[in-house]
Tab-separated table of C-alpha atoms and ligand atoms in Angstrom:
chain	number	residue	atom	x	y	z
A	1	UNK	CA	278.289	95.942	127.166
A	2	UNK	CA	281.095	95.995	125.284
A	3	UNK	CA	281.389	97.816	121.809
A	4	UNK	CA	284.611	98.138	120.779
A	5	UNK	CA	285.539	101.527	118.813
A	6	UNK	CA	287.978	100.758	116.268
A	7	UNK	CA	291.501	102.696	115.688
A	8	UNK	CA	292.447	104.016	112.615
A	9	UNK	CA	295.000	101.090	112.274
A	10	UNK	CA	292.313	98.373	113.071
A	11	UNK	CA	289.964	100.629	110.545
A	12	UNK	CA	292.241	100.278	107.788
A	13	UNK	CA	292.198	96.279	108.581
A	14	UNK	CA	288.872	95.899	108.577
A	15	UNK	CA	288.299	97.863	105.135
A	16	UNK	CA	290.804	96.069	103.503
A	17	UNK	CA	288.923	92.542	104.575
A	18	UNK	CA	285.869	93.961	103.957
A	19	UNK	CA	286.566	95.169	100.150
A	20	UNK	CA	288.270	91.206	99.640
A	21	UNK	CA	284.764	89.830	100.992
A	22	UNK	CA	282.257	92.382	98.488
A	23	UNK	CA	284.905	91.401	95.735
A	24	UNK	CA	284.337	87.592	96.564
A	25	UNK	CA	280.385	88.155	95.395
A	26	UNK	CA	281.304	90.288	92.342
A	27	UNK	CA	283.594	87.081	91.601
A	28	UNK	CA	280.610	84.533	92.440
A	29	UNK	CA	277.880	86.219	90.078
A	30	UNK	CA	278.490	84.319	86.290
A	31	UNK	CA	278.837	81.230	88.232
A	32	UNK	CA	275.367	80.898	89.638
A	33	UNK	CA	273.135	79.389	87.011
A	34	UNK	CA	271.099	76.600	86.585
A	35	UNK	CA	272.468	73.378	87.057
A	36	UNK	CA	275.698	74.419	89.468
A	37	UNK	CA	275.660	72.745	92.933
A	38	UNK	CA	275.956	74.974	95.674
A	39	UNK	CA	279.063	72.931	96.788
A	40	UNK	CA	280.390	73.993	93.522
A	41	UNK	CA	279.936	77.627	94.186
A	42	UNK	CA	281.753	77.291	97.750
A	43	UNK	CA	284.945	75.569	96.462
A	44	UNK	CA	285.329	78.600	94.039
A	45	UNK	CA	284.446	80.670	96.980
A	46	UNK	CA	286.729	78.760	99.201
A	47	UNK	CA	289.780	78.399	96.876
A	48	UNK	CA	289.238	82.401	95.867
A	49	UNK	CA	289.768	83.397	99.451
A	50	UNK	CA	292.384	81.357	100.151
A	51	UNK	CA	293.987	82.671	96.777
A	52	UNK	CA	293.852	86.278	98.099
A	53	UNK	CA	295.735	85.336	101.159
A	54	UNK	CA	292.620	85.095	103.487
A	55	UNK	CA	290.683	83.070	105.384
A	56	UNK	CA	286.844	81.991	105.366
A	57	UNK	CA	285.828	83.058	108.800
A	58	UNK	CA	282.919	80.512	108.494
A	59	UNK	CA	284.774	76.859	108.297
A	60	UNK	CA	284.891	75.452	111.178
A	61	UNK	CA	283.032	78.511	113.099
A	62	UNK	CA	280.868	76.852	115.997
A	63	UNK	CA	281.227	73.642	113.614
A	64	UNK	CA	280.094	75.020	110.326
A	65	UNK	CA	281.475	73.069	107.839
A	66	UNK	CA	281.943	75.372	104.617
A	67	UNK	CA	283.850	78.255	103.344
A	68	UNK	CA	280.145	80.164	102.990
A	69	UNK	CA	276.498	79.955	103.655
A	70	UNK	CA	274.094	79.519	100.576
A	71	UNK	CA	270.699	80.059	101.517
A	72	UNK	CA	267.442	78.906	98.950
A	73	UNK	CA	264.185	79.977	98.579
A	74	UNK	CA	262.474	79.096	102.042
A	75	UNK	CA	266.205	79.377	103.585
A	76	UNK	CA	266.494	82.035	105.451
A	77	UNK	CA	270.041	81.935	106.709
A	78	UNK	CA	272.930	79.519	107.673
A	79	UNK	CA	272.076	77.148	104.281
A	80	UNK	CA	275.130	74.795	103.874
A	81	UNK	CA	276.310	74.139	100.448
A	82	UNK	CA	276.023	70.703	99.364
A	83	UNK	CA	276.482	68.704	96.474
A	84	UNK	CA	272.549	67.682	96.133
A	85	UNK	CA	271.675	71.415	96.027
A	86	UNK	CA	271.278	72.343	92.971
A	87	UNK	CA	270.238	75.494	91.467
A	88	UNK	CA	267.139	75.653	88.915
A	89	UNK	CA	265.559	78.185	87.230
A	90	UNK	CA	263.670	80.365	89.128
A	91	UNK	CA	265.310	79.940	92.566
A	92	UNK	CA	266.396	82.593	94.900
A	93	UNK	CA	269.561	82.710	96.505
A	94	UNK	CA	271.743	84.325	99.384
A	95	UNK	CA	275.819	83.955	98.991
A	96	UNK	CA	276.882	85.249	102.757
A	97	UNK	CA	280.837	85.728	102.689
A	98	UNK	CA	282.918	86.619	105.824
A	99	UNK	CA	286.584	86.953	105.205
A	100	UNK	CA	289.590	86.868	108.172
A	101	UNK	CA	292.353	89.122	106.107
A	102	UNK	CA	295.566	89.691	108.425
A	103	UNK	CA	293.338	88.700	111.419
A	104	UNK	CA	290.406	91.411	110.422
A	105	UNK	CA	286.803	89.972	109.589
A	106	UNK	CA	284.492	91.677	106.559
A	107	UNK	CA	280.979	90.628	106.306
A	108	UNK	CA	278.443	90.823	103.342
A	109	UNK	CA	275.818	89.054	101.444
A	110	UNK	CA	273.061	89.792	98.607
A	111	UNK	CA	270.711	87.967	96.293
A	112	UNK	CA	270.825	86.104	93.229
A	113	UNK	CA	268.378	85.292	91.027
A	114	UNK	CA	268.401	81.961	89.005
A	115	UNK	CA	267.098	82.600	85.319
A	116	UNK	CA	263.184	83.611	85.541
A	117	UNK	CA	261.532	83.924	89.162
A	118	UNK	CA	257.865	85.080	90.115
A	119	UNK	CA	257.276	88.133	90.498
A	120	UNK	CA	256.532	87.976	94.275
A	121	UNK	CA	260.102	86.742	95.048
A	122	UNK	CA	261.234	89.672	92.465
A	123	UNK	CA	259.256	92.184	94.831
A	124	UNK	CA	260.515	90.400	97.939
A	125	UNK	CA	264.157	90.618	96.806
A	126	UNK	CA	263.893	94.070	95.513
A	127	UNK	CA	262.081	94.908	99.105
A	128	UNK	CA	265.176	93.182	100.772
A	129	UNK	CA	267.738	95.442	98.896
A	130	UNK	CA	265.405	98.710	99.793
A	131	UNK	CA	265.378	97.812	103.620
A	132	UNK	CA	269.372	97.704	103.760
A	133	UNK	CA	269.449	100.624	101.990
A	134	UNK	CA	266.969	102.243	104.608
A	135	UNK	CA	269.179	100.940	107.612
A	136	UNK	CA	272.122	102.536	106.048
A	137	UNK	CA	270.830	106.464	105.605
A	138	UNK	CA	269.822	105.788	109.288
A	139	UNK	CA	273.603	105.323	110.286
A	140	UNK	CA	275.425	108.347	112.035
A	141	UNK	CA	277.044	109.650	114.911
A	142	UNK	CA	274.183	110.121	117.846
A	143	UNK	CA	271.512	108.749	116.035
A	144	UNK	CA	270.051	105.821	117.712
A	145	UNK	CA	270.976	101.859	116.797
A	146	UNK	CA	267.374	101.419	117.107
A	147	UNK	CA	265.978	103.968	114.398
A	148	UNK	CA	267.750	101.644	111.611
A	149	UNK	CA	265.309	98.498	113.189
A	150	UNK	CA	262.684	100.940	113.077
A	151	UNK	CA	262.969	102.313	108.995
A	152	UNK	CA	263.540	98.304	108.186
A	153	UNK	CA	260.653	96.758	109.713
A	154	UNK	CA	258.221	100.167	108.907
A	155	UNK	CA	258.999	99.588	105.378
A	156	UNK	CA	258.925	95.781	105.653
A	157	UNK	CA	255.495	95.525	106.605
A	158	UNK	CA	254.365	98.369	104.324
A	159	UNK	CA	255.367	95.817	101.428
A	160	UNK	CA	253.432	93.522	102.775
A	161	UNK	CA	255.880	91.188	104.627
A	162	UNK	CA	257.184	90.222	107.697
A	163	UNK	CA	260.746	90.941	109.384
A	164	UNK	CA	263.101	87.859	111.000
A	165	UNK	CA	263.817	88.912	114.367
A	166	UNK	CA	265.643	86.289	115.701
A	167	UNK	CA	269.028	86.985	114.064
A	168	UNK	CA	270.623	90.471	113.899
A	169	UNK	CA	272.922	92.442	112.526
A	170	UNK	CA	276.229	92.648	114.539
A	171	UNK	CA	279.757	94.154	115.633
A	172	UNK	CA	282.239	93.201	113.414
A	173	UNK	CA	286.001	93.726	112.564
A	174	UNK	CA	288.332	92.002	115.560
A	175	UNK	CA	286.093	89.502	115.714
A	176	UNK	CA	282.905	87.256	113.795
A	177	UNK	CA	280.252	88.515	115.762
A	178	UNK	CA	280.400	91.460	118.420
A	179	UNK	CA	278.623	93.696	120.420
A	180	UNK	CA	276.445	95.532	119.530
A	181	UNK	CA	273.135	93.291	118.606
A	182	UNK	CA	271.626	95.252	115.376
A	183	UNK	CA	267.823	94.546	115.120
A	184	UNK	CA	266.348	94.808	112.327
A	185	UNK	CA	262.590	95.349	114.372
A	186	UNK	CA	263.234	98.159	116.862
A	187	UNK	CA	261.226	101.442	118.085
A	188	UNK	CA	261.594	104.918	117.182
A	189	UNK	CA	264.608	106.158	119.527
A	190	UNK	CA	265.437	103.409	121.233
A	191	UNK	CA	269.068	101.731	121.948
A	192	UNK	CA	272.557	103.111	122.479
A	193	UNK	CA	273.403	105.831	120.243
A	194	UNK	CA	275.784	104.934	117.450
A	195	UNK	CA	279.560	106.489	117.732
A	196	UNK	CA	282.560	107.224	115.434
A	197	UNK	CA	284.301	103.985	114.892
A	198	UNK	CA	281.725	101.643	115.810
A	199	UNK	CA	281.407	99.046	112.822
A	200	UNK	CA	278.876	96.667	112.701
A	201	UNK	CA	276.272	94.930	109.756
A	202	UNK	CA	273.473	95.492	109.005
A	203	UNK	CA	271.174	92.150	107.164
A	204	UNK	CA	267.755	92.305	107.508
A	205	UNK	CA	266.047	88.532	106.339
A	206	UNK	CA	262.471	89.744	104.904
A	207	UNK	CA	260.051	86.998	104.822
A	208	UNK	CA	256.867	86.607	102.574
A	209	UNK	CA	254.788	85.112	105.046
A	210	UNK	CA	255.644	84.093	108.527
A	211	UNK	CA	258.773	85.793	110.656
A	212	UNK	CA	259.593	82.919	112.709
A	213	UNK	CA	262.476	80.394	112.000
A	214	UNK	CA	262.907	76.626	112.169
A	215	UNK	CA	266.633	75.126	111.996
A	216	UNK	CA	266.303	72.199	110.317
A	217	UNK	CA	267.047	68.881	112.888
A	218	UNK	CA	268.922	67.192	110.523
A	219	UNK	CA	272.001	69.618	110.083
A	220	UNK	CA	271.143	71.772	113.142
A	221	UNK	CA	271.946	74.790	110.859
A	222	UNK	CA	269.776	75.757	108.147
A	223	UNK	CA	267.304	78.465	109.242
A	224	UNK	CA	263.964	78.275	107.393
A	225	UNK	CA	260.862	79.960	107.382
A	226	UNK	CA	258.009	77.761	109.240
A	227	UNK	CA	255.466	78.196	106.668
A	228	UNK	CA	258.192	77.518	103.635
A	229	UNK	CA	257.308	80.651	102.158
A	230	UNK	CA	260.380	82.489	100.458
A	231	UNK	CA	263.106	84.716	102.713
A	232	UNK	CA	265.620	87.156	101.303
A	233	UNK	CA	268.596	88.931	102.811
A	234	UNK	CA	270.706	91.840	101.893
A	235	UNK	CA	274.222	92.371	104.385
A	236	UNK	CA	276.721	95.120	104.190
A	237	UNK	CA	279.433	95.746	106.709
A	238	UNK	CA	279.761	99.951	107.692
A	239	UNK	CA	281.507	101.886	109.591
A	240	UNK	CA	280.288	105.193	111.795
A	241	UNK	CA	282.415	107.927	110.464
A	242	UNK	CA	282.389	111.439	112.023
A	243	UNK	CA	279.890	112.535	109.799
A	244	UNK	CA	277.576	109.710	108.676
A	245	UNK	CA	278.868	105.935	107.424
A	246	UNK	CA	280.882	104.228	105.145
A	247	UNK	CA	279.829	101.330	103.698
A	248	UNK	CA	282.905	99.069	103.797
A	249	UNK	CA	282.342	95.933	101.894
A	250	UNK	CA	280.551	98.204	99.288
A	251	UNK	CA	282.970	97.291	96.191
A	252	UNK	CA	280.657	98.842	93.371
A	253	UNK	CA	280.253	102.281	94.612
A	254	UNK	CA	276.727	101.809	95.348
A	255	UNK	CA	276.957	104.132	98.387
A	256	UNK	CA	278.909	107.599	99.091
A	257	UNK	CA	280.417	107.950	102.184
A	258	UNK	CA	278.827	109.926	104.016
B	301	MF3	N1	277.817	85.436	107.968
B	301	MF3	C1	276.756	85.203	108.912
B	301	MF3	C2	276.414	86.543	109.500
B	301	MF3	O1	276.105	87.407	108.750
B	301	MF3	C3	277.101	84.226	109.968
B	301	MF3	C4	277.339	82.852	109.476
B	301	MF3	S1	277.814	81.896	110.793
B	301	MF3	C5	277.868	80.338	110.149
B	301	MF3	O2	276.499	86.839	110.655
B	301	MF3	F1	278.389	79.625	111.063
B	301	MF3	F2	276.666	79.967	109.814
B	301	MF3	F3	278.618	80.351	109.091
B	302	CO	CO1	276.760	89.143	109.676
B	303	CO	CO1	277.152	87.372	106.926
């Protein structure tokens, strides 16, 4: 295995790409509303990265062909934007934004919410947000990687739903997508223990009904939920500090470091 601990100078690169990428979804948030196209959304997304002297780590990443994902309702990841999506009232949405700034990658997504949902993909959402924040307050020096899988999926199914475990969080920072593999299902204890300097996400996708995932045929990218019931997901890139984390692509103060 190999889990690269960042420098101080590599640090500094990563927080910087990190803040551009939570700054991108604070940017993105009057724009989603009924009637935009999610191709819409990406060209602001695209042409607001590129206007901050960055790059969108997804284009052209293993073929994907767009600047971010957008992921609806029964999408639980990967959704391309496209000009015949369009958003209606009631809809629930993931914006998932990785930035390259000065050759560093920052990683993040949340939720939106398109005028008036139900309230089972209110709870679901809300859920989402509480499970992230539960992976978080797990992350410190020589507490185990697998204790953050562990408070996710315990509250998870407590709510009632079910956990994706075929993606994962990830390493981050020099590259897209680096050791270590971050479930978000994982026993008590288990895994490598987490060190000063690791960074890595954490992005749990809760589903309503089923866990398991279908990529649609046609695309061979968009990651939905086999029983089309709704999925949410909440990512925030962090860094292990000495004492706890930091939660770098937090832009709103949501979280003290720790
Ligand atoms: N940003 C996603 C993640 O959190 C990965 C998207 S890869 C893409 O890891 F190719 F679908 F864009
Ligand atoms: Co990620
Ligand atoms: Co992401």
């Amino acid at each position: 295995m190999n889990i690269v601990i960042k420098n101080k100078e590599q640090i500094e690169g990563i927080r910087k790409s990190s803040k551009l990428a939570g700054e991108v979804l604070v940017y993105i948030e009057d724009f989603v509303k009924e009637g935009v196209s999610t191709y819409y959304l990406d060209q602001l997304i695209h042409n607001y990265i590129i206007g901050h002297k960055a790059i969108p780590a997804t284009m052209n990443y293993n073929g994907f062909p767009k600047s971010c994902c957008i992921s609806l309702n029964d999408v639980i990841c990967h959704g391309i934007p496209a000009e015949d999506v369009i958003l209606k009232n009631g809809d629930i949405l993931n914006i998932d934004i990785t930035t390259i700034l000065n050759g560093y990658f920052g990683d993040t997504s949340k939720m939106f919410i398109v005028g008036q949902t139900t309230e089972t993909a209110l709870k679901l959402v809300n859920a989402t947000k509480h499970c992230l924040n539960l992976g978080i307050q797990q992350v410190r020096p020589g507490n185990y990687l697998g204790n953050i899988g562990y408070a996710i999926s315990r509250y998870a199914i407590a709510q009632g739903f079910t956990v994706v475990y075929e993606y994962c969080g990830h390493g981050v920072g020099i590259e897209f997508h680096e050791e270590p593999q971050v479930d978000h299902a994982a026993r008590k204890n288990s895994g490598l223990k987490m060190k000063p300097g690791m960074i890595f996400t954490i992005e749990p996708m809760i589903n309503e009904g089923k866990p398991r995932v279908r990529v649609d045929e046609s695309d061979g990218w968009t990651a939905r939920t086999v029983d089309n019931k709704l999925s949410a997901q909440f990512e925030h890139t962090i860094l292990v500090t000495e004492t706890g984390y930091e939660v770098l692509t937090d832009v709103v103060s949501e979280y003290e470091i720790s």
